[in-house]
PDB file of C-alpha atoms in Angstrom:
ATOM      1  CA  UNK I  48     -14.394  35.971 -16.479  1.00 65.00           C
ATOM      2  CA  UNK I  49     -15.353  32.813 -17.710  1.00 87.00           C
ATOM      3  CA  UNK I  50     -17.950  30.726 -15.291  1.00 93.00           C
ATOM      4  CA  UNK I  51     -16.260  27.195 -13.927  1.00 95.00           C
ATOM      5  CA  UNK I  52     -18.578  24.410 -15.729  1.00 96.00           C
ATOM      6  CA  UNK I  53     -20.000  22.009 -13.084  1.00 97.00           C
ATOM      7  CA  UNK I  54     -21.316  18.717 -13.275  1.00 97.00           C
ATOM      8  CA  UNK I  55     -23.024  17.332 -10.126  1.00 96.00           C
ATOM      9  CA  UNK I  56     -23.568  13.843  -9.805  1.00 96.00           C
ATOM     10  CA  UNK I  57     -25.046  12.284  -6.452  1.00 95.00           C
ATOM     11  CA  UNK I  58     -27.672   9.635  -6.280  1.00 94.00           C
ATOM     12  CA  UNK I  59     -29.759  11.683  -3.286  1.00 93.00           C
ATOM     13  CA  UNK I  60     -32.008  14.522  -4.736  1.00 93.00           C
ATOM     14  CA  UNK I  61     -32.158  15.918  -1.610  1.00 93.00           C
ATOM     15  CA  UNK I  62     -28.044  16.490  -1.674  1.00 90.00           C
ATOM     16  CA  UNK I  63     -27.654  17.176  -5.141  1.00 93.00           C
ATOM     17  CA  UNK I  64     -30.739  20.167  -4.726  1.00 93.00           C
ATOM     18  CA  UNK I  65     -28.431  21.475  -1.695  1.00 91.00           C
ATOM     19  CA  UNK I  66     -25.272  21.238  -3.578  1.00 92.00           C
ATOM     20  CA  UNK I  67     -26.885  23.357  -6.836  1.00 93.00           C
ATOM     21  CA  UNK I  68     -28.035  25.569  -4.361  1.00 92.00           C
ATOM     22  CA  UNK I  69     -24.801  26.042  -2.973  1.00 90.00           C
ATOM     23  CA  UNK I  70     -22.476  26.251  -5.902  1.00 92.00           C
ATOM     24  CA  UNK I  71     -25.226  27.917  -8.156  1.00 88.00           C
ATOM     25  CA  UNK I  72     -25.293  31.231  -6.187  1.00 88.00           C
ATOM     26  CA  UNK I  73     -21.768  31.412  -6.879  1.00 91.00           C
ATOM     27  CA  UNK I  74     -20.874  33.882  -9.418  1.00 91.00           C
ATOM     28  CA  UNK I  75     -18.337  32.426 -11.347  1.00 94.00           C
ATOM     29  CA  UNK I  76     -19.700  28.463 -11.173  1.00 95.00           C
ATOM     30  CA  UNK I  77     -22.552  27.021 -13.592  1.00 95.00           C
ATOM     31  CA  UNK I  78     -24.254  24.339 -12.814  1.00 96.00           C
ATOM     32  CA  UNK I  79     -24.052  22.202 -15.866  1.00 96.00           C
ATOM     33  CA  UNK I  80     -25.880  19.089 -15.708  1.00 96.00           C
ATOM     34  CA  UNK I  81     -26.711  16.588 -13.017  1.00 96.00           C
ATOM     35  CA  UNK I  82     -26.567  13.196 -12.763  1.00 95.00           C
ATOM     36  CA  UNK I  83     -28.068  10.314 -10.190  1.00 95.00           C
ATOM     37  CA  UNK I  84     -25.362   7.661 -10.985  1.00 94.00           C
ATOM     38  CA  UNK I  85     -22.179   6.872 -12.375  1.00 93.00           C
ATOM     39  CA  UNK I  86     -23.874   5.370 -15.560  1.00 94.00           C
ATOM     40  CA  UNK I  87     -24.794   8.553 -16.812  1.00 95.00           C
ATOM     41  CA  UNK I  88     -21.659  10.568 -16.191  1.00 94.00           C
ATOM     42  CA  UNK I  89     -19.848   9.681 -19.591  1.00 94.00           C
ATOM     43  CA  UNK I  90     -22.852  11.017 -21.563  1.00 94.00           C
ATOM     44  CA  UNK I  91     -23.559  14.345 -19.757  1.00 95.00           C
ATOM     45  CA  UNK I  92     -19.787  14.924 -19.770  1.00 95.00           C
ATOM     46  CA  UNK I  93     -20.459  14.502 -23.635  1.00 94.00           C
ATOM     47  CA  UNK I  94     -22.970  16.910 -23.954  1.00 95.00           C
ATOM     48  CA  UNK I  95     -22.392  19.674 -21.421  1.00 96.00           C
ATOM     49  CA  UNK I  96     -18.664  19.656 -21.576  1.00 95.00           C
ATOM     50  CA  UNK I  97     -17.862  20.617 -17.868  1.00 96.00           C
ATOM     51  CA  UNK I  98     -14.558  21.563 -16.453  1.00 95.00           C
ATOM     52  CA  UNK I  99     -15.445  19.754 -13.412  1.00 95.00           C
ATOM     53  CA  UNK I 100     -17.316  17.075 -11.967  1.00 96.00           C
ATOM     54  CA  UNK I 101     -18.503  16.921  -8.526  1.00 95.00           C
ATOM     55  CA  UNK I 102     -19.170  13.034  -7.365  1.00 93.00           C
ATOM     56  CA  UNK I 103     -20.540  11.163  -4.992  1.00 92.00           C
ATOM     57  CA  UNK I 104     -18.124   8.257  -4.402  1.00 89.00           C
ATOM     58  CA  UNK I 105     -21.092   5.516  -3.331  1.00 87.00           C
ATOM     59  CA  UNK I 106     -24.069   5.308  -5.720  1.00 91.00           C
ATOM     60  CA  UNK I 107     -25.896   2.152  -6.177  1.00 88.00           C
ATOM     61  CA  UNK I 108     -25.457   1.178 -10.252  1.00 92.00           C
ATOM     62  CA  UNK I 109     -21.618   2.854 -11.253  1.00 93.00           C
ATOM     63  CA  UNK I 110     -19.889   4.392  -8.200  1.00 89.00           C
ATOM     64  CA  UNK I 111     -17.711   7.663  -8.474  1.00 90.00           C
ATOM     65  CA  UNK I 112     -14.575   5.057  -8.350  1.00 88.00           C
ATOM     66  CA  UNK I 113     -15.976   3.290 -11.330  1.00 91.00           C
ATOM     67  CA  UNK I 114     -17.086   6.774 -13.131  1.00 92.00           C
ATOM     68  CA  UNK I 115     -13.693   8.393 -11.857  1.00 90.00           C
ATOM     69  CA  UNK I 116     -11.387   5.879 -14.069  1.00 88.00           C
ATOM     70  CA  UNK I 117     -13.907   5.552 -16.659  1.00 90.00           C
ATOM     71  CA  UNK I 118     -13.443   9.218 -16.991  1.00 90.00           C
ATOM     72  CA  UNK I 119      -9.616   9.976 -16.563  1.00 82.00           C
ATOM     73  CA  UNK I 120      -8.892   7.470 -19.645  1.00 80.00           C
ATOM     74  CA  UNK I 121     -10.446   9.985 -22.099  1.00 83.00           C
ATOM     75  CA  UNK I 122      -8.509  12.891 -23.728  1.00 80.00           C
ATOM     76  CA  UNK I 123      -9.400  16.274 -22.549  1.00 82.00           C
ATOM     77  CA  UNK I 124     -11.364  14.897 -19.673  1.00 86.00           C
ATOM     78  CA  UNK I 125     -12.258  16.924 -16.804  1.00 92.00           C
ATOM     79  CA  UNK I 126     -11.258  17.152 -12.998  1.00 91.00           C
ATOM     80  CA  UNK I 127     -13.237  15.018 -10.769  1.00 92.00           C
ATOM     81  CA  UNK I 128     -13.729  15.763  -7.061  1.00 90.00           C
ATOM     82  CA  UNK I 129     -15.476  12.783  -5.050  1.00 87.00           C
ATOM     83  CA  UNK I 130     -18.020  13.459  -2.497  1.00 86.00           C
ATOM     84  CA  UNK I 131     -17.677  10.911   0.958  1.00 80.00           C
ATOM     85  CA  UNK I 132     -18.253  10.785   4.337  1.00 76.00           C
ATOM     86  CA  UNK I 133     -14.946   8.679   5.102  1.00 67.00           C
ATOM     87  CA  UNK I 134     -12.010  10.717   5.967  1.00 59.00           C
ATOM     88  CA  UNK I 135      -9.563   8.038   5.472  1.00 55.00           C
ATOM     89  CA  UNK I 136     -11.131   5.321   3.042  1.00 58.00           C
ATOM     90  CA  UNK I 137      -9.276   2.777   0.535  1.00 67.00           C
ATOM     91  CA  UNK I 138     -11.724   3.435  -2.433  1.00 70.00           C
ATOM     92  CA  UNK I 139     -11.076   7.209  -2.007  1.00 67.00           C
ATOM     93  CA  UNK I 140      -7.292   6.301  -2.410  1.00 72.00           C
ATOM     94  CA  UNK I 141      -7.657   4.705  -5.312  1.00 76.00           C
ATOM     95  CA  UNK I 142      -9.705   6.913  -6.727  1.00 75.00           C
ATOM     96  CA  UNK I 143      -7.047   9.636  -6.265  1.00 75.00           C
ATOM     97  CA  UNK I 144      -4.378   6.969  -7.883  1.00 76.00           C
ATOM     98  CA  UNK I 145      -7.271   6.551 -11.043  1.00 77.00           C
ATOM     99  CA  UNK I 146      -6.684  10.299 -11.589  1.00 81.00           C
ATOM    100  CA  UNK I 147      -9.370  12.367  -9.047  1.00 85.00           C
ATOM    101  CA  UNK I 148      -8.415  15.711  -8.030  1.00 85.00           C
ATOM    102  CA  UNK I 149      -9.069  15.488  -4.748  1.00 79.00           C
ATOM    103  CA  UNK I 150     -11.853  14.945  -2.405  1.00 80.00           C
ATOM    104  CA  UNK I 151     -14.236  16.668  -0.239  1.00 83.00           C
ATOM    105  CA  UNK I 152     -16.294  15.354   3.022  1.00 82.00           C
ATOM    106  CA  UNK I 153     -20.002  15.662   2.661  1.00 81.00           C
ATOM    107  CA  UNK I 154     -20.082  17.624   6.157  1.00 82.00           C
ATOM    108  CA  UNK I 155     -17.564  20.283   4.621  1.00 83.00           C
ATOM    109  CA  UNK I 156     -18.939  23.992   5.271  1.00 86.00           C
ATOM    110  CA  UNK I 157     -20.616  25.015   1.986  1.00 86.00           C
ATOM    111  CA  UNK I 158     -17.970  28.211   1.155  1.00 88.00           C
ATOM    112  CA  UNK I 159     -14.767  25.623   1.638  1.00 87.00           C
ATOM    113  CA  UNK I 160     -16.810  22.900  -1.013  1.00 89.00           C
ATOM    114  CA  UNK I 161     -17.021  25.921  -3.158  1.00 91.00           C
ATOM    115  CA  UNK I 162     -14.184  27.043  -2.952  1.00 90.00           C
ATOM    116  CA  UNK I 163     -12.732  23.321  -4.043  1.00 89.00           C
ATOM    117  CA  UNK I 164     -14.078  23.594  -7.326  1.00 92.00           C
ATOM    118  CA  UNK I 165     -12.468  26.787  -7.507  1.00 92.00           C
ATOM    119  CA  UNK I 166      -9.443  25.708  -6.716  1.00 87.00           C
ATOM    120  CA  UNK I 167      -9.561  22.545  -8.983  1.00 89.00           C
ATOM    121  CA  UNK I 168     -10.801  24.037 -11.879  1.00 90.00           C
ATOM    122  CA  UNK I 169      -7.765  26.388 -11.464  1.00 84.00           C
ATOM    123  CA  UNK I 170      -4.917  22.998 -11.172  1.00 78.00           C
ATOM    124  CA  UNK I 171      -4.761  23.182  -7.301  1.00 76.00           C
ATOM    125  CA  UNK I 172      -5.138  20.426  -5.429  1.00 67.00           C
ATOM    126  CA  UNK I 173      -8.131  20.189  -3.012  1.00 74.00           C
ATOM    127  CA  UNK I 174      -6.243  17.795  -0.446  1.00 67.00           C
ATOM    128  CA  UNK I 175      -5.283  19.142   3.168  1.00 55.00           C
ATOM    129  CA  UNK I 176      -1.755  18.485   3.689  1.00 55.00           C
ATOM    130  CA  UNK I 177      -3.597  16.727   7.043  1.00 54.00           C
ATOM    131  CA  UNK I 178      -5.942  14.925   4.995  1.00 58.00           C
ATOM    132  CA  UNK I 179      -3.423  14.277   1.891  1.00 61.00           C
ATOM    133  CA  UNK I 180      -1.546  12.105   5.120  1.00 60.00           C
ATOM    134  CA  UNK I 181      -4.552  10.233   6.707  1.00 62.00           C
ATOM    135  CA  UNK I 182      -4.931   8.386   3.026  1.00 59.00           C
ATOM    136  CA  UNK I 183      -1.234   8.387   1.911  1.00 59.00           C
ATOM    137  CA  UNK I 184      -0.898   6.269   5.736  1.00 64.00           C
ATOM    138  CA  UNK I 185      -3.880   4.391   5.131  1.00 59.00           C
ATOM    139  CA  UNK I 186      -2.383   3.179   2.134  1.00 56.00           C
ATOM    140  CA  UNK I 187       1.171   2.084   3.690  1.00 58.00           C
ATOM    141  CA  UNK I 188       1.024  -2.067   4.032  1.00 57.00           C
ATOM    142  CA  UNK I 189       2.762  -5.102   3.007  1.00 49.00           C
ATOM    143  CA  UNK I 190       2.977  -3.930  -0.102  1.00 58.00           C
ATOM    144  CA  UNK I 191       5.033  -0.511   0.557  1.00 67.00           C
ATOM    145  CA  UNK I 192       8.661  -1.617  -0.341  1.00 74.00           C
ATOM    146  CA  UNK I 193       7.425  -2.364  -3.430  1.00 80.00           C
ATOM    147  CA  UNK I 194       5.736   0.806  -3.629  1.00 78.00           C
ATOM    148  CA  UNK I 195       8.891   2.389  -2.637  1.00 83.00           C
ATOM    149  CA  UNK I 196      10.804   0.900  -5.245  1.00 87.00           C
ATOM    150  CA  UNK I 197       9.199   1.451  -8.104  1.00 88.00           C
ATOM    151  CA  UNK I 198       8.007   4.966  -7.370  1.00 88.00           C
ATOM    152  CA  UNK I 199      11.738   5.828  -7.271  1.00 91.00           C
ATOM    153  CA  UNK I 200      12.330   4.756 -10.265  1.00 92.00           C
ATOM    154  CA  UNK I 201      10.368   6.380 -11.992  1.00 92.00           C
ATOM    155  CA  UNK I 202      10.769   9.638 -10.274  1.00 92.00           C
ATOM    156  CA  UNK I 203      14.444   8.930 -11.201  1.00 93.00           C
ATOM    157  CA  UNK I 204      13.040  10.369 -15.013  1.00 94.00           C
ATOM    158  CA  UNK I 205      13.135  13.999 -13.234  1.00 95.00           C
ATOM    159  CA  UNK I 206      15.729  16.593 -12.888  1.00 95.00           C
ATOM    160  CA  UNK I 207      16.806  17.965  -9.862  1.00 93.00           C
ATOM    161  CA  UNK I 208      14.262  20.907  -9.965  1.00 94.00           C
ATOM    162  CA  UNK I 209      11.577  19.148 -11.345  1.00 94.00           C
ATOM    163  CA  UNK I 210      12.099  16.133  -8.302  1.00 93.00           C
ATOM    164  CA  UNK I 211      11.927  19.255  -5.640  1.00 92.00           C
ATOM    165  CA  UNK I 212       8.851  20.534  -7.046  1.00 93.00           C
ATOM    166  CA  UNK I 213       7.436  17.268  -6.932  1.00 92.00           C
ATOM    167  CA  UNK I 214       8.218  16.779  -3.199  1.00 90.00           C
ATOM    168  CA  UNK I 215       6.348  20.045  -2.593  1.00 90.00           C
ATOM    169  CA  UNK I 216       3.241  19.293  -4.262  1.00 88.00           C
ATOM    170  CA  UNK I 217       3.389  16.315  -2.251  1.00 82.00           C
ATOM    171  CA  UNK I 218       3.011  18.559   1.075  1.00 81.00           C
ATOM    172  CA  UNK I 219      -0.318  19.884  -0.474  1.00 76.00           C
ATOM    173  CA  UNK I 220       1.481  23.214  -1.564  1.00 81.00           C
ATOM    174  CA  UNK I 221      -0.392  25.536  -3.828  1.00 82.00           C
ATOM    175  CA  UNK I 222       1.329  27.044  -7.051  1.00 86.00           C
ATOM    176  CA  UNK I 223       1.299  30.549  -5.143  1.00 88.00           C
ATOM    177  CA  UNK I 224       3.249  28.454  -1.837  1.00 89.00           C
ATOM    178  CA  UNK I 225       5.522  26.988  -4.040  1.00 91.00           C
ATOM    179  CA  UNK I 226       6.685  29.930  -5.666  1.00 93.00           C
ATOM    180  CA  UNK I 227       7.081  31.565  -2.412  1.00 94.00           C
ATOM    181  CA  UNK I 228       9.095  28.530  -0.487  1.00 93.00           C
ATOM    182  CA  UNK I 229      11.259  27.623  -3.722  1.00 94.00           C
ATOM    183  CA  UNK I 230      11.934  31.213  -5.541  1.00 94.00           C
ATOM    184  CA  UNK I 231      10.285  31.258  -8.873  1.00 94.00           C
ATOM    185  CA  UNK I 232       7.531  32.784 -10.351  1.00 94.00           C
ATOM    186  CA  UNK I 233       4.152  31.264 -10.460  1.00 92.00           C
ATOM    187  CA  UNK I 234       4.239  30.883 -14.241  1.00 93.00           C
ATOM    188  CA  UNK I 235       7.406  28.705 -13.631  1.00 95.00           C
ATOM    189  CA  UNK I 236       5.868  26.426 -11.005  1.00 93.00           C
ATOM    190  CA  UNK I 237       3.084  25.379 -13.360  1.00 92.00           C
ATOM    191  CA  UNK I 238       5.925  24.751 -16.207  1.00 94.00           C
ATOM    192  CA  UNK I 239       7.314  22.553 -13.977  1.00 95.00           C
ATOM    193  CA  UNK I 240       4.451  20.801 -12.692  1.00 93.00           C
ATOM    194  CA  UNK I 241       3.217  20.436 -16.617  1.00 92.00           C
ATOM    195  CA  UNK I 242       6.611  18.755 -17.010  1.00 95.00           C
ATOM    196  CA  UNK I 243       6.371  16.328 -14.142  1.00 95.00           C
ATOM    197  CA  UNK I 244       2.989  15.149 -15.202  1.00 92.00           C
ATOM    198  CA  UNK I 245       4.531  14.279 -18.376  1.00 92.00           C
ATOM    199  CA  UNK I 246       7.681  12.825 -17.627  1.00 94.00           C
ATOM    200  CA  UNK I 247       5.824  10.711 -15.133  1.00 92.00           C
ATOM    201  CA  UNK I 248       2.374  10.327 -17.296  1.00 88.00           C
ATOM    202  CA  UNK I 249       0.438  11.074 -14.327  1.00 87.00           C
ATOM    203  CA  UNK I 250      -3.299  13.180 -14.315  1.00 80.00           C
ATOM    204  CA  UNK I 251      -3.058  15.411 -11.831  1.00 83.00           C
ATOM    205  CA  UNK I 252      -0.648  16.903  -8.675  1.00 84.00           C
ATOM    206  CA  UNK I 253      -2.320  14.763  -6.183  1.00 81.00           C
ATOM    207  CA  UNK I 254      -0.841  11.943  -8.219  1.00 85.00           C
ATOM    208  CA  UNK I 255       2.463  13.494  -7.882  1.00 88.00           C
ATOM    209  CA  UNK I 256       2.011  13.448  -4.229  1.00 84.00           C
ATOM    210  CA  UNK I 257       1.130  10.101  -4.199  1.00 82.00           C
ATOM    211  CA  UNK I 258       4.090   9.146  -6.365  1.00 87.00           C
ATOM    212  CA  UNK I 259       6.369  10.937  -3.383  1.00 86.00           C
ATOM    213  CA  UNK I 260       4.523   9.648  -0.651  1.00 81.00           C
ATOM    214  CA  UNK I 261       5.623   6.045  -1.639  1.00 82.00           C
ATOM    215  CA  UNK I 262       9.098   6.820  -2.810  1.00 86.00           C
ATOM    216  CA  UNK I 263       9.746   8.537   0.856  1.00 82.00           C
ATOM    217  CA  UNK I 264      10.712  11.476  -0.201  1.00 80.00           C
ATOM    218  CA  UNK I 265       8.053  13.118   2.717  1.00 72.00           C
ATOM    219  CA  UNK I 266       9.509  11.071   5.199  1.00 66.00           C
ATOM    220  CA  UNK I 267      13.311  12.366   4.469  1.00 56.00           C
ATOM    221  CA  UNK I 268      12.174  15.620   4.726  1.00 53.00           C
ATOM    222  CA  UNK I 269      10.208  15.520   7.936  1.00 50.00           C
ATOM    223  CA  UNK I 270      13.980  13.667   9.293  1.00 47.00           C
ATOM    224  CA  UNK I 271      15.586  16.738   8.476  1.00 51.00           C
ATOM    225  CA  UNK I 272      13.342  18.613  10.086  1.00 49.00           C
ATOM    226  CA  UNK I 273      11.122  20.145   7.508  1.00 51.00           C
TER     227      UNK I 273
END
């Protein structure tokens, strides 16, 4: 089995020795390179070539926001998954929106941060349906009919399939989950996820449940009782 490539990138020493200590003893992770700011990121991504990066979101020169978009605009790029300490926190959200994977809470127990990159570098998303919620309400202002408006037009660019798989990926579902609650094989949930990102020319799932977060779509389903 090919090992997950890591970069860690965290301006404390102290946290970024804890988090190679971590990951490290993991079998099928390799610590890559690691970074102490945002600055540095597009270089090391350059030369080590890792599948995933593992960020602080606060660091004093380029923050992970900064690093996060920086990153997503390149072909081939990797996954990012932000480090905070904010549960619900607007520069986390639009991080997510730039294209991060997902994020974790620097208090997380060590096996579930592990098992994040595991589940990234694998096209899962890393959100908590709970969690996916706190920032998807955080984000809900003056500015959601507008939201609301435009997100449904351009989920309106799906088929009917391909719009119900994008309403489960906005509850946080896994590809395993989906295949169980909507009756297709794995192989055919990532198809259709592929597709979606395209149609919609969106990074990553958690984008997708962003997208059907602001058209509603959530909210009809939790009115019909789902």
């Amino acid at each position: 089995m090919t090992a997950i490539r890591l970069l860690l990138v965290d301006d404390d020493p102290l946290v970024r020795a804890g988090l190679s200590f971590m990951l490290g003893g993991a079998d099928d992770i390799e610590i890559v390179g690691e970074a102490a700011d945002g600055s540095e990121v597009e270089t090391l991504v350059d030369r080590t070539r890792p599948d995933v990066v593992l960020m602080d979101i606060r660091m004093p020169s380029v923050d992970g926001l900064t690093a996060t978009e920086r990153l997503r605009g390149r072909k081939d790029a990797p996954q990012v998954v932000l480090l905070t300490t904010f549960h619900a926190d607007e520069q986390v959200l639009r991080a997510l929106r730039a294209g991060a994977a997902g994020f974790v809470l620097k208090d997380t127990p060590p096996a579930e941060i592990v098992d994040a990159v595991r589940r990234v570098a694998a096209g899962d998303p890393v959100l908590s349906p709970t969690v996916t919620r706190q920032l998807m309400d955080h984000a809900a202002g003056s500015a959601a009919d507008t939201r609301r408006t435009s997100a449904r037009e351009r989920l309106a660019a799906l088929n009917d399939r391909e719009r119900e798989v994008a309403v489960v990926v906005g509850r946080g579902l896994s590809n395993a989950e989906i295949a169980a609650e909507l009756f297709m094989s794995v192989a055919t949930v990532k198809t259709h996820v592929s597709r979606v990102l395209a149609k919609l020319d969106l990074n990553n799932r958690v984008q997708i449940a962003l997208l059907a977060y602001d058209a509603g779509l959530l909210e009809e389903l939790e009115g019909d009782g789902h």
